[in-house]
Each structure stands twice: as C-alpha cells, then as structure tokens.
Short mmCIF file of C-alpha atoms in Angstrom, two decimals:
data_model
loop_
_atom_site.label_atom_id
_atom_site.label_comp_id
_atom_site.label_asym_id
_atom_site.label_seq_id
_atom_site.Cartn_x
_atom_site.Cartn_y
_atom_site.Cartn_z
CA MET A 10 67.09 61.18 19.94
CA LYS A 11 67.19 57.77 19.18
CA LYS A 12 67.89 56.88 22.56
CA LYS A 13 64.76 59.82 23.84
CA THR A 14 62.05 57.53 21.42
CA LEU A 15 63.05 54.14 22.92
CA ALA A 16 63.12 55.42 26.53
CA LEU A 17 58.97 56.39 25.39
CA VAL A 18 58.47 52.68 23.90
CA LEU A 19 59.86 51.69 26.56
CA ALA A 20 57.84 53.88 29.53
CA PHE A 21 54.91 53.34 27.30
CA THR A 22 54.95 49.34 26.84
CA MET A 23 55.52 48.86 30.07
CA THR A 24 52.69 50.71 31.11
CA ALA A 25 49.97 49.73 28.57
CA ALA A 26 51.36 45.89 30.17
CA LEU A 27 50.64 46.87 33.59
CA PHE A 28 47.38 48.11 32.55
CA THR A 29 46.59 44.77 31.24
CA GLY A 30 48.25 42.88 34.27
CA CYS A 31 45.47 44.24 36.05
CA GLY A 32 42.30 43.50 34.28
CA SER A 33 43.64 40.02 33.61
CA LYS A 34 41.34 38.10 36.59
CA LYS A 35 38.08 39.86 35.34
CA GLU A 36 39.58 38.80 31.54
CA THR A 37 39.42 35.43 33.45
CA GLU A 38 36.61 35.58 35.40
CA THR A 39 34.69 37.10 31.88
CA THR A 40 36.06 34.85 29.91
CA GLN A 41 35.88 31.08 31.52
CA PRO A 42 31.83 31.45 31.82
CA GLN A 43 31.98 31.98 27.90
CA THR A 44 34.36 28.75 27.27
CA GLU A 45 32.74 26.86 29.60
CA THR A 46 29.85 27.89 27.13
CA ALA A 47 30.71 27.12 23.78
CA ALA A 48 31.82 23.37 25.84
CA GLU A 49 28.28 23.44 26.78
CA THR A 50 26.86 23.74 23.36
CA GLU A 51 29.33 21.86 21.10
CA SER A 52 28.47 18.56 23.68
CA GLU A 53 24.85 18.96 23.12
CA GLU A 54 25.27 19.16 19.03
CA VAL A 55 28.03 16.13 19.42
CA ASP A 56 25.37 14.23 21.69
CA ASP A 57 21.95 15.36 18.94
CA GLN A 58 24.16 13.86 16.32
CA ALA A 59 24.71 10.89 18.20
CA ALA A 60 21.02 10.15 19.03
CA ALA A 61 20.39 10.58 15.70
CA ASP A 62 22.63 9.27 14.07
CA GLU A 63 22.03 6.00 16.23
CA VAL A 64 17.92 6.01 14.76
CA ALA A 65 19.75 6.43 10.49
CA ALA A 66 21.73 2.94 11.80
CA LEU A 67 18.51 1.32 13.21
CA ILE A 68 16.65 2.52 10.00
CA ASP A 69 18.96 1.17 7.00
CA ALA A 70 19.44 -2.05 9.26
CA ILE A 71 15.65 -2.50 8.07
CA TYR A 72 16.40 -0.34 4.35
CA VAL A 73 16.35 -4.50 3.14
CA GLN A 74 15.09 -6.71 1.10
CA THR A 75 15.07 -9.81 3.02
CA ARG A 76 13.13 -10.38 6.24
CA ASN A 77 14.44 -12.16 9.33
CA GLU A 78 13.76 -13.66 12.47
CA ASN A 79 14.34 -9.98 13.93
CA THR A 80 12.76 -7.80 11.66
CA ASP A 81 9.74 -7.04 14.12
CA GLU A 82 11.71 -6.19 17.20
CA GLN A 83 14.17 -4.54 14.77
CA CYS A 84 11.13 -2.13 13.10
CA ALA A 85 9.84 -1.63 16.62
CA ALA A 86 12.81 0.33 18.17
CA ALA A 87 13.32 1.97 15.12
CA LYS A 88 10.32 3.63 15.86
CA ALA A 89 10.84 4.09 19.89
CA ALA A 90 14.08 5.47 19.00
CA TRP A 91 12.63 8.40 16.81
CA ASP A 92 10.01 8.90 18.95
CA LYS A 93 12.57 10.01 21.18
CA LEU A 94 13.81 12.56 19.50
CA THR A 95 13.68 16.15 19.58
CA ASP A 96 12.43 18.14 16.57
CA ALA A 97 15.72 19.19 15.88
CA GLN A 98 17.84 16.17 15.79
CA LYS A 99 15.36 14.63 13.86
CA GLU A 100 16.48 16.99 11.10
CA LEU A 101 20.18 15.32 11.97
CA VAL A 102 19.40 11.84 10.84
CA GLU A 103 21.28 10.75 8.00
CA GLY A 104 22.07 7.49 6.72
CA GLU A 105 23.37 5.14 3.39
CA ASN A 106 18.88 5.36 2.96
CA ALA A 107 17.98 6.35 6.14
CA ASP A 108 16.24 10.90 6.29
CA PRO A 109 13.91 12.55 8.09
CA ASP A 110 11.23 11.58 5.42
CA TYR A 111 11.72 8.28 6.82
CA PHE A 112 9.18 8.96 9.64
CA GLY A 113 8.41 11.84 9.70
CA ARG A 114 7.15 13.21 5.97
CA ASP A 115 3.18 12.73 6.27
CA THR A 116 1.53 10.46 3.18
CA GLY A 117 -1.50 10.01 4.76
CA ASP A 118 -3.92 8.04 6.98
CA ALA A 119 -2.50 4.70 7.16
CA SER A 120 -5.78 3.18 9.19
CA LYS A 121 -7.49 4.38 5.95
CA ASP A 122 -5.72 1.29 4.14
CA ASP A 123 -6.99 -2.59 4.36
CA PRO A 124 -3.46 -4.51 4.87
CA LEU A 125 -5.91 -8.05 4.27
CA ASN A 126 -4.18 -10.59 6.04
CA GLU A 127 -6.96 -11.65 8.36
CA ASP A 128 -7.29 -16.14 8.14
CA GLY A 129 -10.41 -17.31 7.95
CA ILE A 130 -9.64 -17.35 3.93
CA GLY A 131 -11.92 -20.60 2.83
CA GLU A 132 -11.22 -23.22 0.10
CA ASN A 133 -10.48 -20.20 -2.54
CA GLU A 134 -7.68 -17.51 -2.41
CA LEU A 135 -7.86 -14.89 -4.61
CA LEU A 136 -3.65 -12.93 -3.85
CA VAL A 137 -3.74 -9.54 -5.08
CA VAL A 138 0.25 -9.70 -5.28
CA SER A 139 1.61 -5.53 -5.51
CA PHE A 140 5.76 -4.32 -5.52
CA GLY A 141 3.91 -1.91 -3.09
CA THR A 142 4.36 1.47 -1.18
CA SER A 143 5.02 3.53 1.79
CA PHE A 144 2.62 6.59 0.47
CA ASN A 145 -0.39 5.51 2.58
CA ASP A 146 -2.86 7.83 0.99
CA SER A 147 -1.63 5.67 -2.58
CA ARG A 148 -2.05 2.39 -1.08
CA ALA A 149 -5.09 2.71 0.22
CA GLU A 150 -6.57 4.02 -3.10
CA ASP A 151 -4.24 2.43 -5.93
CA ILE A 152 -3.56 -0.69 -4.29
CA GLY A 153 -6.55 -0.95 -2.01
CA GLY A 154 -9.06 0.03 -5.91
CA VAL A 155 -7.68 -3.14 -6.94
CA GLU A 156 -8.82 -5.23 -4.36
CA LYS A 157 -11.54 -4.26 -3.84
CA ALA A 158 -12.18 -4.57 -7.36
CA LEU A 159 -11.97 -8.06 -7.64
CA GLN A 160 -13.73 -8.40 -4.72
CA GLU A 161 -16.34 -7.17 -5.75
CA ALA A 162 -16.55 -9.10 -9.05
CA ASN A 163 -15.50 -12.15 -7.04
CA PRO A 164 -17.13 -12.57 -4.18
CA ASP A 165 -16.84 -16.14 -3.09
CA TRP A 166 -13.33 -15.71 -3.39
CA SER A 167 -11.16 -13.86 -0.85
CA VAL A 168 -9.03 -11.12 -1.72
CA ARG A 169 -5.79 -11.54 0.31
CA ARG A 170 -2.54 -9.09 -0.55
CA ALA A 171 1.15 -9.82 -0.40
CA PHE A 172 4.00 -7.27 -1.30
CA THR A 173 7.24 -8.31 -2.94
CA ALA A 174 9.33 -4.71 -1.93
CA GLN A 175 10.83 -6.33 2.35
CA ILE A 176 11.75 -3.27 2.15
CA ILE A 177 7.93 -1.09 1.25
CA ILE A 178 7.01 -3.39 3.80
CA ASN A 179 9.53 -3.22 6.78
CA HIS A 180 8.58 0.66 6.19
CA VAL A 181 4.80 0.49 6.29
CA GLN A 182 4.61 -1.19 10.07
CA ALA A 183 7.88 1.02 11.19
CA ARG A 184 6.14 3.69 11.11
CA ASP A 185 2.72 3.49 11.13
CA GLY A 186 2.60 -0.14 12.88
CA GLU A 187 0.29 -2.00 9.74
CA LYS A 188 1.88 -4.72 8.65
CA ILE A 189 1.80 -6.42 5.63
CA ASP A 190 2.34 -10.05 3.73
CA ASN A 191 6.07 -10.32 1.75
CA VAL A 192 4.55 -13.34 -0.87
CA GLU A 193 6.31 -16.42 1.64
CA GLN A 194 4.13 -14.84 4.19
CA ALA A 195 0.94 -14.84 2.45
CA LEU A 196 1.23 -17.97 0.89
CA ASP A 197 2.28 -19.89 4.03
CA ARG A 198 -1.13 -17.73 4.65
CA ALA A 199 -2.98 -19.80 2.32
CA VAL A 200 -1.39 -23.07 3.79
CA GLU A 201 -2.36 -22.70 6.97
CA ASN A 202 -5.96 -21.88 6.53
CA GLY A 203 -6.62 -24.72 3.68
CA VAL A 204 -6.53 -22.99 1.19
CA LYS A 205 -7.32 -25.23 -2.27
CA ASN A 206 -7.75 -22.99 -4.63
CA LEU A 207 -5.08 -20.06 -5.39
CA VAL A 208 -5.48 -17.13 -8.09
CA VAL A 209 -2.60 -14.67 -7.99
CA GLN A 210 -3.48 -11.43 -9.70
CA PRO A 211 0.01 -9.38 -10.17
CA THR A 212 -0.28 -5.60 -10.45
CA HIS A 213 2.50 -5.57 -12.33
CA LEU A 214 2.36 -3.34 -15.65
CA MET A 215 4.48 -6.13 -17.28
CA HIS A 216 6.08 -9.60 -17.21
CA GLY A 217 9.41 -8.13 -15.66
CA ALA A 218 11.92 -9.17 -13.07
CA GLU A 219 9.21 -8.41 -10.65
CA TYR A 220 6.58 -11.18 -12.09
CA ASP A 221 9.78 -13.62 -12.68
CA GLU A 222 10.43 -13.62 -8.84
CA LEU A 223 6.71 -14.04 -8.51
CA VAL A 224 6.74 -17.20 -10.74
CA ASP A 225 10.35 -18.35 -9.15
CA ALA A 226 7.92 -18.51 -5.39
CA LEU A 227 4.71 -19.81 -6.69
CA ASP A 228 6.60 -23.19 -8.05
CA GLY A 229 7.84 -23.97 -4.77
CA TYR A 230 4.06 -24.08 -3.26
CA LYS A 231 1.97 -25.61 -6.42
CA ASP A 232 2.39 -29.20 -3.99
CA LYS A 233 0.31 -27.66 -1.78
CA PHE A 234 -2.98 -26.17 -3.12
CA GLU A 235 -5.37 -28.79 -5.58
CA THR A 236 -5.20 -25.65 -8.11
CA VAL A 237 -3.10 -22.82 -8.63
CA THR A 238 -2.96 -20.07 -11.50
CA ILE A 239 -0.92 -16.49 -11.89
CA ALA A 240 -3.16 -13.94 -14.00
CA GLU A 241 -1.67 -11.79 -16.60
CA PRO A 242 0.19 -8.02 -15.60
CA LEU A 243 -1.84 -4.90 -16.36
CA LEU A 244 -0.25 -4.68 -19.68
CA GLY A 245 -0.27 -8.48 -21.12
CA GLU A 246 2.21 -10.56 -22.88
CA VAL A 247 5.39 -9.24 -24.18
CA GLY A 248 5.79 -9.46 -27.79
CA SER A 249 8.69 -10.15 -29.29
CA ASP A 250 9.43 -6.44 -30.92
CA ALA A 251 8.52 -2.35 -30.53
CA THR A 252 5.93 -2.29 -32.45
CA VAL A 253 3.35 -5.52 -30.95
CA VAL A 254 0.54 -4.22 -29.40
CA ASN A 255 -2.61 -5.87 -27.92
CA GLU A 256 -6.01 -5.62 -26.44
CA ASP A 257 -4.39 -4.80 -22.96
CA LYS A 258 -2.36 -1.92 -24.27
CA ALA A 259 -4.93 -0.48 -26.31
CA ALA A 260 -7.00 -0.58 -23.44
CA VAL A 261 -5.05 0.87 -20.78
CA ALA A 262 -3.33 3.47 -22.80
CA GLU A 263 -7.32 5.06 -24.10
CA ALA A 264 -7.42 5.00 -20.32
CA ILE A 265 -4.68 6.30 -18.87
CA THR A 266 -5.22 8.96 -21.45
CA ALA A 267 -9.01 9.42 -21.10
CA GLU A 268 -8.15 9.97 -17.33
CA ALA A 269 -5.63 12.43 -17.63
CA VAL A 270 -7.43 14.35 -20.37
CA LYS A 271 -10.44 14.67 -17.99
CA THR A 272 -8.19 15.63 -15.46
CA ALA A 273 -6.39 18.14 -16.99
CA GLY A 274 -10.54 19.95 -17.90
CA PHE A 275 -10.09 19.23 -21.74
CA ASP A 276 -13.04 17.96 -23.41
CA SER A 277 -10.74 16.14 -25.35
CA LEU A 278 -7.60 15.25 -26.24
CA GLU A 279 -7.50 16.64 -29.76
CA ALA A 280 -8.65 19.79 -27.39
CA ALA A 281 -5.76 19.15 -25.40
CA LYS A 282 -3.04 19.34 -28.97
CA GLU A 283 -5.04 22.67 -30.10
CA ASP A 284 -3.89 24.19 -27.18
CA GLY A 285 -0.15 22.35 -27.27
CA THR A 286 -0.68 20.35 -24.55
CA ALA A 287 1.49 16.64 -24.71
CA PHE A 288 1.17 14.66 -22.15
CA VAL A 289 4.39 12.22 -20.59
CA PHE A 290 3.58 8.81 -19.05
CA MET A 291 7.01 8.18 -16.91
CA GLY A 292 7.31 4.60 -15.56
CA HIS A 293 10.12 2.93 -13.83
CA GLY A 294 11.73 1.35 -16.69
CA THR A 295 14.08 -1.68 -16.11
CA SER A 296 17.20 -3.41 -18.27
CA HIS A 297 14.61 -6.83 -18.46
CA THR A 298 14.10 -8.20 -21.63
CA ALA A 299 10.39 -6.95 -21.18
CA LYS A 300 11.39 -3.55 -20.79
CA VAL A 301 10.50 -3.21 -25.09
CA SER A 302 6.51 -2.87 -23.61
CA TYR A 303 7.50 0.76 -22.59
CA SER A 304 7.95 0.99 -26.31
CA GLN A 305 5.37 -0.34 -27.15
CA MET A 306 2.90 1.42 -25.25
CA ALA A 307 4.09 4.70 -27.41
CA ALA A 308 3.89 2.33 -30.45
CA GLN A 309 0.47 1.88 -29.17
CA MET A 310 -0.47 6.09 -28.45
CA GLU A 311 0.56 6.65 -32.65
CA LYS A 312 -1.41 3.60 -33.42
CA LEU A 313 -4.21 5.15 -32.03
CA GLY A 314 -3.31 8.56 -33.30
CA TYR A 315 -2.59 10.05 -30.08
CA ASP A 316 -0.12 12.99 -31.26
CA ASN A 317 0.56 14.44 -28.35
CA VAL A 318 1.23 11.44 -25.74
CA PHE A 319 4.37 10.15 -24.88
CA ILE A 320 6.12 7.64 -22.91
CA GLY A 321 9.22 8.13 -20.85
CA THR A 322 10.91 6.05 -17.89
CA VAL A 323 12.91 7.30 -14.35
CA GLU A 324 15.13 4.45 -15.40
CA GLY A 325 16.05 5.66 -18.95
CA GLU A 326 15.29 1.91 -20.14
CA PRO A 327 14.91 1.23 -23.40
CA GLU A 328 16.99 4.24 -24.43
CA GLU A 329 14.19 6.50 -25.70
CA THR A 330 12.11 7.14 -23.13
CA ALA A 331 14.49 8.64 -21.09
CA CYS A 332 13.62 12.54 -20.23
CA GLU A 333 16.33 13.99 -22.00
CA ASN A 334 15.03 12.84 -25.20
CA VAL A 335 11.58 12.90 -24.01
CA ILE A 336 12.07 16.61 -23.38
CA ALA A 337 13.59 15.89 -27.12
CA ALA A 338 10.48 14.38 -28.74
CA VAL A 339 8.06 16.85 -27.15
CA LYS A 340 9.88 19.88 -27.71
CA GLU A 341 10.54 18.28 -32.02
CA ALA A 342 6.37 17.97 -32.56
CA GLY A 343 6.08 21.86 -31.14
CA TYR A 344 4.10 21.46 -27.95
CA THR A 345 4.49 23.77 -25.28
CA LYS A 346 2.63 22.94 -22.20
CA VAL A 347 3.94 19.81 -21.01
CA ILE A 348 1.58 17.63 -18.28
CA LEU A 349 3.18 15.02 -16.44
CA ARG A 350 1.62 11.54 -15.01
CA PRO A 351 3.07 8.64 -13.83
CA LEU A 352 2.73 5.27 -15.79
CA MET A 353 2.77 3.18 -12.35
CA VAL A 354 -0.27 1.41 -10.78
CA VAL A 355 1.05 3.60 -7.55
CA ALA A 356 1.75 7.49 -6.84
CA GLY A 357 4.38 6.93 -4.30
CA ASP A 358 8.15 8.40 -4.86
CA HIS A 359 8.76 8.09 -8.17
CA ALA A 360 5.56 10.23 -9.10
CA ASN A 361 6.23 12.37 -6.15
CA ASN A 362 10.13 12.68 -5.80
CA ASP A 363 11.04 11.92 -9.08
CA MET A 364 8.62 13.39 -11.92
CA ALA A 365 6.80 16.00 -9.34
CA GLY A 366 9.89 16.75 -7.00
CA ASP A 367 11.54 19.81 -6.48
CA ASP A 368 15.13 18.72 -6.69
CA ASP A 369 16.78 19.37 -9.99
CA ASP A 370 17.12 15.74 -11.88
CA SER A 371 13.08 14.94 -11.43
CA TRP A 372 11.27 15.51 -14.49
CA LYS A 373 9.73 18.19 -13.78
CA SER A 374 12.49 20.12 -12.72
CA GLN A 375 13.82 18.88 -16.03
CA PHE A 376 11.52 19.92 -17.89
CA VAL A 377 11.44 23.27 -16.83
CA ALA A 378 14.96 24.07 -16.82
CA SER A 379 14.92 23.29 -20.99
CA GLY A 380 13.58 26.53 -21.32
CA ASN A 381 11.58 25.06 -24.30
CA PHE A 382 7.64 25.21 -22.65
CA GLU A 383 5.54 27.56 -20.95
CA SER A 384 4.18 25.76 -18.62
CA VAL A 385 5.06 21.95 -16.91
CA ASP A 386 2.36 20.62 -14.48
CA CYS A 387 1.85 17.53 -12.78
CA GLN A 388 -0.58 14.86 -12.56
CA ILE A 389 -0.05 12.78 -9.24
CA ALA A 390 -2.28 9.72 -9.12
CA GLY A 391 -0.99 5.39 -9.69
CA LEU A 392 -2.89 4.21 -12.27
CA GLY A 393 -4.52 1.62 -9.96
CA GLU A 394 -7.34 4.13 -8.69
CA ILE A 395 -8.71 4.17 -12.50
CA ASP A 396 -11.76 2.31 -13.09
CA ALA A 397 -11.60 1.20 -16.27
CA ILE A 398 -7.54 -0.41 -15.17
CA GLN A 399 -9.34 -1.86 -12.13
CA GLN A 400 -11.77 -3.39 -14.38
CA ILE A 401 -8.72 -4.77 -16.69
CA TYR A 402 -7.62 -6.50 -13.95
CA VAL A 403 -11.14 -8.53 -13.16
CA ALA A 404 -11.33 -9.18 -16.94
CA HIS A 405 -7.80 -10.53 -16.44
CA THR A 406 -8.51 -12.73 -12.98
CA LYS A 407 -11.64 -13.66 -14.37
CA ALA A 408 -9.40 -15.91 -17.48
CA ALA A 409 -7.60 -17.18 -14.76
CA ILE A 410 -10.86 -18.56 -12.97
CA ASP A 411 -11.92 -19.21 -15.58
CA SER A 412 -9.18 -21.43 -17.15
CA LEU A 413 -9.72 -23.79 -13.70
CA GLY A 414 -12.90 -25.22 -14.91
CA ASP A 415 -15.46 -26.51 -12.44
CA ILE A 416 -12.73 -27.82 -10.12
CA ALA A 417 -13.07 -24.48 -7.95
CA THR A 418 -16.57 -24.56 -8.43
CA THR A 419 -17.73 -27.86 -7.30
CA ALA A 420 -18.23 -26.84 -4.04
CA SER A 421 -20.31 -24.57 -4.06
CA ALA A 422 -21.66 -25.94 -6.43
CA ASP A 423 -23.44 -29.56 -4.15
CA SER A 424 -23.40 -26.92 -1.37
CA ASP A 425 -27.65 -25.79 -1.60
CA VAL A 426 -28.80 -29.04 -1.97
CA LEU A 427 -28.14 -30.48 1.72
CA ALA A 428 -30.97 -32.48 3.43
CA ASP A 429 -32.75 -31.87 6.76
CA GLY A 430 -30.13 -31.91 9.90
CA THR A 431 -27.97 -30.66 11.73
CA TYR A 432 -23.88 -29.36 10.19
CA SER A 433 -21.49 -27.53 11.52
CA ALA A 434 -20.57 -24.46 8.57
CA LYS A 435 -18.02 -21.66 8.58
CA PHE A 436 -19.21 -17.83 8.61
CA ASP A 437 -17.03 -15.73 7.31
CA THR A 438 -17.17 -12.04 7.33
CA ASP A 439 -15.63 -8.45 5.35
CA SER A 440 -14.21 -7.38 9.03
CA SER A 441 -12.26 -8.64 11.60
CA MET A 442 -14.12 -7.22 14.09
CA PHE A 443 -17.50 -8.77 13.05
CA HIS A 444 -16.39 -12.62 14.03
CA VAL A 445 -17.25 -15.82 15.98
CA ASN A 446 -16.64 -16.42 19.41
CA GLU A 447 -12.96 -18.19 19.61
CA ALA A 448 -14.11 -21.09 21.35
CA TYR A 449 -15.70 -21.64 18.18
CA ASP A 450 -13.27 -21.76 15.47
CA GLY A 451 -15.26 -19.12 13.14
CA ARG A 452 -18.46 -21.90 13.10
CA GLY A 453 -21.59 -21.89 13.42
CA THR A 454 -24.55 -24.81 13.44
CA LEU A 455 -26.29 -25.04 10.47
CA THR A 456 -29.91 -26.14 11.68
CA VAL A 457 -31.90 -27.26 7.50
CA LYS A 458 -35.33 -27.83 7.62
CA ASN A 459 -38.09 -27.94 5.06
CA GLY A 460 -34.96 -27.00 3.45
CA LYS A 461 -34.60 -23.52 4.95
CA MET A 462 -31.44 -23.08 6.76
CA THR A 463 -30.61 -21.07 10.10
CA LEU A 464 -27.31 -20.30 11.71
CA HIS A 465 -26.67 -20.19 14.98
CA ILE A 466 -23.67 -17.85 15.77
CA VAL A 467 -21.96 -17.21 18.74
CA MET A 468 -20.54 -13.88 19.48
CA PRO A 469 -16.98 -12.57 21.68
CA SER A 470 -19.05 -10.60 23.52
CA GLN A 471 -22.86 -8.52 24.38
CA ASN A 472 -21.57 -5.88 22.13
CA ILE A 473 -23.29 -6.51 19.07
CA VAL A 474 -26.91 -5.99 20.50
CA ASN A 475 -29.35 -6.88 17.72
CA LEU A 476 -28.62 -8.02 13.37
CA PHE A 477 -30.69 -7.69 10.88
CA LEU A 478 -30.68 -9.64 6.71
CA GLY A 479 -30.19 -6.53 4.97
CA THR A 480 -28.50 -3.65 5.02
CA ALA A 481 -27.59 -0.94 7.61
CA GLU A 482 -30.42 1.81 5.67
CA ASP A 483 -33.14 -1.08 5.55
CA ALA A 484 -32.90 -2.01 9.10
CA GLN A 485 -33.57 1.30 10.61
CA LYS A 486 -36.64 1.75 8.62
CA ASP A 487 -40.45 1.48 9.86
CA GLY A 488 -41.24 -2.42 10.72
CA ALA A 489 -37.66 -3.67 9.58
CA LYS A 490 -37.17 -6.99 11.55
CA LEU A 491 -34.81 -7.47 14.14
CA ILE A 492 -32.82 -10.69 14.79
CA GLN A 493 -32.77 -10.81 18.34
CA PRO A 494 -29.70 -12.07 20.60
CA THR A 495 -30.16 -14.76 23.26
CA THR A 496 -27.73 -15.65 26.15
CA GLU A 497 -25.22 -18.31 26.25
CA GLU A 498 -22.18 -19.21 28.50
CA VAL A 499 -19.06 -19.81 26.64
CA THR A 500 -16.32 -22.02 28.20
CA TYR A 501 -12.45 -20.82 26.51
CA SER A 502 -10.16 -23.66 26.42
CA ASP A 503 -8.38 -22.06 30.02
CA GLY A 504 -11.13 -23.24 31.65
CA SER A 505 -13.16 -18.96 32.38
CA LYS A 506 -16.21 -18.75 31.28
CA GLU A 507 -17.93 -16.04 29.94
CA GLU A 508 -22.13 -15.13 29.29
CA VAL A 509 -22.19 -13.82 25.33
CA TYR A 510 -24.61 -13.14 23.05
CA ALA A 511 -26.15 -15.39 20.05
CA PHE A 512 -27.65 -15.05 16.97
CA ASP A 513 -30.08 -17.52 14.72
CA VAL A 514 -28.74 -15.95 11.08
CA PRO A 515 -31.52 -17.24 8.28
CA VAL A 516 -29.35 -18.08 5.45
CA GLU A 517 -30.79 -18.49 1.99
CA ALA A 518 -28.32 -19.94 0.31
CA LEU A 519 -24.21 -21.25 0.75
CA GLU A 520 -21.14 -19.96 -0.33
CA LYS A 521 -22.86 -16.63 -1.82
CA GLU A 522 -22.40 -13.92 0.20
CA PHE A 523 -25.19 -11.45 1.68
CA ASP A 524 -25.95 -8.52 3.66
CA LEU A 525 -26.11 -8.76 7.25
CA ALA A 526 -26.15 -5.05 9.22
CA LEU A 527 -25.22 -5.14 12.56
CA ILE A 528 -25.83 -2.43 15.78
CA GLY A 529 -23.97 -2.06 18.41
CA THR A 530 -24.44 -0.64 22.39
CA LYS A 531 -23.25 2.84 20.93
CA GLY A 532 -26.49 3.05 18.26
CA LYS A 533 -24.84 2.76 15.05
CA TRP A 534 -25.66 0.61 12.47
CA TYR A 535 -23.40 -0.63 9.89
CA ASP A 536 -22.94 -2.66 6.49
CA HIS A 537 -21.39 -6.20 6.10
CA LYS A 538 -20.94 -8.86 3.91
CA VAL A 539 -21.29 -11.91 4.81
CA SER A 540 -21.46 -15.89 3.93
CA VAL A 541 -21.95 -19.72 4.82
CA SER A 542 -19.88 -22.68 3.42
CA ASP A 543 -17.84 -25.55 4.55
CA THR A 544 -20.84 -27.33 5.82
CA GLN A 545 -20.00 -30.67 8.03
CA ALA A 546 -22.49 -33.28 9.39
CA GLU A 547 -22.36 -33.14 12.76
#
C-alpha cells in the first residue's frame, strides 16, 4: 500500500514538472519585461532623487549668514536647477535647510516691493535696517510701509534699505531675482555716493542682539561720514526690570491692541472681554538681556487695564512667555476664545508657520489641542503695516535727526540764495526709471536769472514726450501748460552718439521735493517727486 502511494506521488510530481517545463519559456518571456520595467522605474526614482538632492545641496549652500564672492552665482545656480525639476522631483527636495517651499511657496508678488538700493543718494541718508523676511507681501506692506512713512516725513533725506539676515537676502535673490543690500553693502553704497550725514533707523523691536551687531557695524564706518547716529528701536530703552515701562511701550501696546480689536470686529477691548475673547501677541523671544522687554510689555498691558491681552514668544524666553505658560494663563483668567497675532514687525515665517501653521507644535495647534477654548483664530499681520506703529518710528527718526543740530541742514539753509549765473546741479527722482542721461552723471544745468531758476535736464531717450510741473491729474486738465522737449545729441564715453530729448524745468526752491509728472509714448501720465540739490558754480 505504501509503495503504491509512493508511486502515485512520484507520478504526480513528474507530471507537474513536465507541465512546468513546457510552460517555462513563455513564463520567462513574460517575466523578463516585468523585471525590466521594474528596473527602469527604480532607475527613474533614483534619477529623480538625485536631481532633487542636487537642488537641496544648492539651497543649503546659500542658506548661510555670510555673503561671499560666489553668492550671486550660487543663487542663480540654485534657481536654475530648481526650474529644471519636474513637479514630482520638486516634492523630493529635502536637505539640512532645504525643502519644496524654499522656491515653491507663493508668498506674494515680489515686484510690488522696492529694495531701495539705488544710488544717487545725496548728502543726507536715512538707512532703514530690518532683520528682513522672504514673504513678499509682508516685505512690501510691513517693512515697505515703515520705509514709505519715513520717506514721507523726511523728504530732504534719501531713504535706503538694509537687511541683517543674509539667509533671507539670499532667499529673495535666488527665488525672485530681487537684490537687497546687507548692512555692509548699504554702508559701502553710502560712502561711494558721498553721503555726509547718516541716520540709521532700525525696525528691530528692542535693544537686542541684532541691535548690538548693528551698532558694532556702524563703529567701523564712523570716520566715513561727517555725522552718524542711530535711532531708537520700536520699544525704546530696555529698562532695569520687568516692571519698567516707558512712553514707547505704552504707545505700542495701545496701537497693536486697537488694531487687533478692530480686525476682530469688536467695538472695544471691553466688548471683546465681555465676549470671553483674549488676545495673545506672539513675539520672537531671545536669550539676550533685552528679553525683559517682553515682560515689560506684559506689565504695560496690565498697567493699561488690558486684562484680556497676553504676551508670548516663540522661543519661550522669558519663561512666562512660553506657549504652555500662556495657555495656562489665558485659561486661568477664564477666557474661552483666543485670537493670536504676531508681536513682530513682519508677518513672515514665524507668523505663518510657528503661530498659524497646521503642524502640531504651532501655537494655534497647541491652543486647540489643550481643549480649553471654544475657538482659536489667527490674525496674520505684521506691526509694520499699522499707521500708529509707523509714526512711532517716524518720531524716533526725528529725534535722531534733531540730535545732529544744524549740521545736516546747513546746506539747504544756504541753497536758496544763489546769485544769477549758471550752475551744475544734481537732479534726484523717486524712481530709477526716471533719471538724467548717464552721460551727465545725474546732473543738469541750473540757470539763475533775476532770482528765477530753471534746470536743463537731458533724458536717456525720446520715450518721455512731455513733463508737467505738478501732478498727473492736473496735467490732464484743460489749459495745462506742458513742458515741451528739445532734441539734443549726446556723445557717450565709447564715442557713440544718440539723439535724445531734453527739458527745461522751472525750480521754485532747492533741496525741496516737488511734483513733476511725465507722459511717455504710450500716452499715460505718471506722478513723480523730484528735487534739485548740490549746486556747483560753473
């Protein structure tokens, strides 16, 4: 019985082997293409990752705080490599600091921002120094908002920009092609332009590490200018302990709270309190001794009677400003609704990610996860866009300029008394697109006769067909007296010649801005602010 069973088993095995053997060629033919396809897929995945890794390495190379002679080329190379990636490859970019958001995140239109790095500064410069942000909309609205307010308040000074964060400068340059000066570049630019009086207005919150570094940088340039001074940061002097407050801190507390209350749709802070709503302002935090400023802001809120306003920091320094401690404080105070808002000049990475992001460690997520509140909302807006905050910076700048005494205004005081004759004079405008022909180095010929002044300026081309002494709106009214062009031949340094337009512009006063509208070949009028200065007898 056992032998018969064994024989049947062997027979079955041999039959199975026979069928297997008969089908082996077909199976091989089927398996081979599948294997090749799998290999090709694996190869493509390796190639995709290699391309992504290359971009990540290029991003990490410019994610540094020091500029070098290769920075411009490195920024261009990183963007060029990124642009060559497919959408799938872009998602694979990951390095020490690199990720798909470095180039891929939409932060607004960079063209709306003015880097304020042009030359033609004049004798008086107001250098606005910020940490910076790679968020385009915030850079234009917050930092740009402060810069515009300072320019409007100081028309006799040329406002220029510098960032202290080279990492951000490189990011904006690589992604958007916008070049922003670092502090050294801005100071060198001022020296090369012959600036005599330099006022530096930091947009920093306090006398922290960034402020100290700025002071150190200025020390190396003090002998390059006739006068140099640095204005106060937003919160003014630090003070000795957590209870010390000042007028600046009071003004900031009132301004940011009023803006947050209005944005939230409440008629007053008291109305928000009755609704059970608390406002939490999130700052950066610092290990610097200036961290007491955050405690002072909390003390200032308390002094103003703002019981439902709390101060926190991303870094959790000072300790009571750490997220978990702020959550506990808001809960203990009995508020059931929370509105988070940045205590930062710009609404950049910290505001969008650390405060309002979807990750578990964001402030919004932590407040929600605590289970203590009915609602947690975010207001993503920087301090720089608030008019009252801008005016605090304006006041600080004014104090700095006033500290120079008559030194910075001597030239303008003497400039209104010119004898009849012909002078060379500098022609400054508010736009790099509207300027004197390069052959004349930004200058025109000023004629003074019987106390009346006329500036002859030669344009780069024939694209500007008329000028008007006043605004674009007035230029389009019936009877408006337009300044007509004359044609002149310009000889350039290389010997080439070109026919361009020139204009004779009436000048009422020197060293003072005035309106000068222009119309181009496309038939549209544009407003501009111009000034005439630095007269030199010919």
